[in-house]
Coordinates of C-alpha atoms in Angstrom, one line a residue:
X23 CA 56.8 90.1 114.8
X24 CA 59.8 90.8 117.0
X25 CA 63.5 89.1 116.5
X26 CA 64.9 86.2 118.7
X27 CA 67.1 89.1 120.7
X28 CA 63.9 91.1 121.0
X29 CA 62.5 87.4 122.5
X30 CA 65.1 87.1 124.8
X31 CA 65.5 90.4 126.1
X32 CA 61.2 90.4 126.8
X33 CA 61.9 87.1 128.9
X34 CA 65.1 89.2 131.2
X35 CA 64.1 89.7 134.7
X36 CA 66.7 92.1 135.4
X37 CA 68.4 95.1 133.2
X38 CA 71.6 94.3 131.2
X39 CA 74.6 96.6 132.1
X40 CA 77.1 97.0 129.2
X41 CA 80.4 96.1 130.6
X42 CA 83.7 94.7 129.5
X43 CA 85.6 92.7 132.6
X44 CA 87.8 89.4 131.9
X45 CA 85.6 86.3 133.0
X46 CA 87.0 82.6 133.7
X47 CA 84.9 79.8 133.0
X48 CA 85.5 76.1 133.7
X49 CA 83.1 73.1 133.0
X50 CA 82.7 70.2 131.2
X51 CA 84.6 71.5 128.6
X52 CA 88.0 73.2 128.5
X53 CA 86.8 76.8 127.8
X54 CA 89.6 78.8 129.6
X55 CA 89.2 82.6 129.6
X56 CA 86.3 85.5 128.1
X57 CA 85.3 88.7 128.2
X58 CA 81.9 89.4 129.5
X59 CA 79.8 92.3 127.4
X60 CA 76.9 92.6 129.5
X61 CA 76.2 91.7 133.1
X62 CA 73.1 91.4 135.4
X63 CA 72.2 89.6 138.9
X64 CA 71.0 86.9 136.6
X65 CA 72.8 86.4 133.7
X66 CA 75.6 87.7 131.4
X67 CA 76.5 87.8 127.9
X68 CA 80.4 86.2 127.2
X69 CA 82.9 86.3 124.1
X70 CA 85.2 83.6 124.2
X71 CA 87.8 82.1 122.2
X72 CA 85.7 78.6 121.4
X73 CA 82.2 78.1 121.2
X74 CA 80.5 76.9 123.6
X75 CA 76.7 74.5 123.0
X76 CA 73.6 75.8 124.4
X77 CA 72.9 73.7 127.5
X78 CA 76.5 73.8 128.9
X79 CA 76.8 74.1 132.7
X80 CA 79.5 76.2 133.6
X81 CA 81.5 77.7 136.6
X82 CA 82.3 81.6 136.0
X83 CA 85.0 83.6 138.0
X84 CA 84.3 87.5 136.8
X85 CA 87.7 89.6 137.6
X86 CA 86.3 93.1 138.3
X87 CA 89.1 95.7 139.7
X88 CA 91.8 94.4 141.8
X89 CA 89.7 92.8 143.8
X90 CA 89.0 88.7 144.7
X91 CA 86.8 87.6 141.3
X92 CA 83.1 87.4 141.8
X93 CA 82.4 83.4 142.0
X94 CA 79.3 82.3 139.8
X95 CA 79.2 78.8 141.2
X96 CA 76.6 77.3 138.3
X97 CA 75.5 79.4 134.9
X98 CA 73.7 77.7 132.1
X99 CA 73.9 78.8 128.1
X100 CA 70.7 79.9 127.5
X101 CA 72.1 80.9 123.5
X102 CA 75.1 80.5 121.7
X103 CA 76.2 82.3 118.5
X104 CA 79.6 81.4 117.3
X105 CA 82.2 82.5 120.0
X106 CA 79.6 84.7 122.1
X107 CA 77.0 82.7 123.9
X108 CA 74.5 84.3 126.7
X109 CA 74.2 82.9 130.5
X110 CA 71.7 82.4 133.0
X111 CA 73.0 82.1 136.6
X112 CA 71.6 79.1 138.6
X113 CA 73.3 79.3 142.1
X114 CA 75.7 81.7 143.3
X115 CA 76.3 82.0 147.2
X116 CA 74.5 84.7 149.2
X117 CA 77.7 86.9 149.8
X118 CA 79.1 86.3 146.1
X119 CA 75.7 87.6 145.1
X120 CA 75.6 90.6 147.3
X121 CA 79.2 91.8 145.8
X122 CA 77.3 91.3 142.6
X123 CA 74.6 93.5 143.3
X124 CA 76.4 96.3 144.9
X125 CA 78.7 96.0 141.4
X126 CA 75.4 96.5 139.5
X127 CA 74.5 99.5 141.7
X128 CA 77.8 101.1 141.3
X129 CA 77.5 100.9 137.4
X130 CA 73.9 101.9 137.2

């Protein structure tokens, strides 16, 4: 029998890409400012400062580059581990996730 990452990774529709950019999040709660470590066009994996509950619907702003930040406009924790919590994305606008796609290509 597999562990509950091995579970989580089977259910992914789409690769993780190892990546370290500085992420905003704003919500419900006060969360403030992360680091993502892994990104995809579906879902990222976040160290932040406070935890943060499974379930939590959040707003993310990921600061890649110079450039304007790529605009997650609703993520859900799918898990949460102390400071580090994994999110699915639940609506981002078409052109927010085309820049995110072409990011994904360019670090593939």
């Amino acid at each position: 029998m597999g562990s509950a990452g091995e579970a989580v990774e089977d259910k992914r529709r789409h690769e993780r890409i190892p990546v370290l950019f500085k992420i905003t999040v704003t919500g419900d709660l006060d969360v403030g400012e992360g680091t993502t470590r892994n990104l995809s066009e579906s879902g990222c994996a976040i160290s932040t400062t406070a935890p943060v509950p499974q379930g939590t619907t959040l707003t993310l702003r990921i600061y890649v580059d110079d450039d304007a930040p790529i605009k997650i406009d609703q993520a859900v924790v799918r898990w949460s581990s102390g400071n580090e919590f994994g999110l699915e994305f639940l609506n981002t606008r078409p052109d927010e996730q085309d820049r995110l796609t072409h990011l994904l290509h360019r670090l593939r």
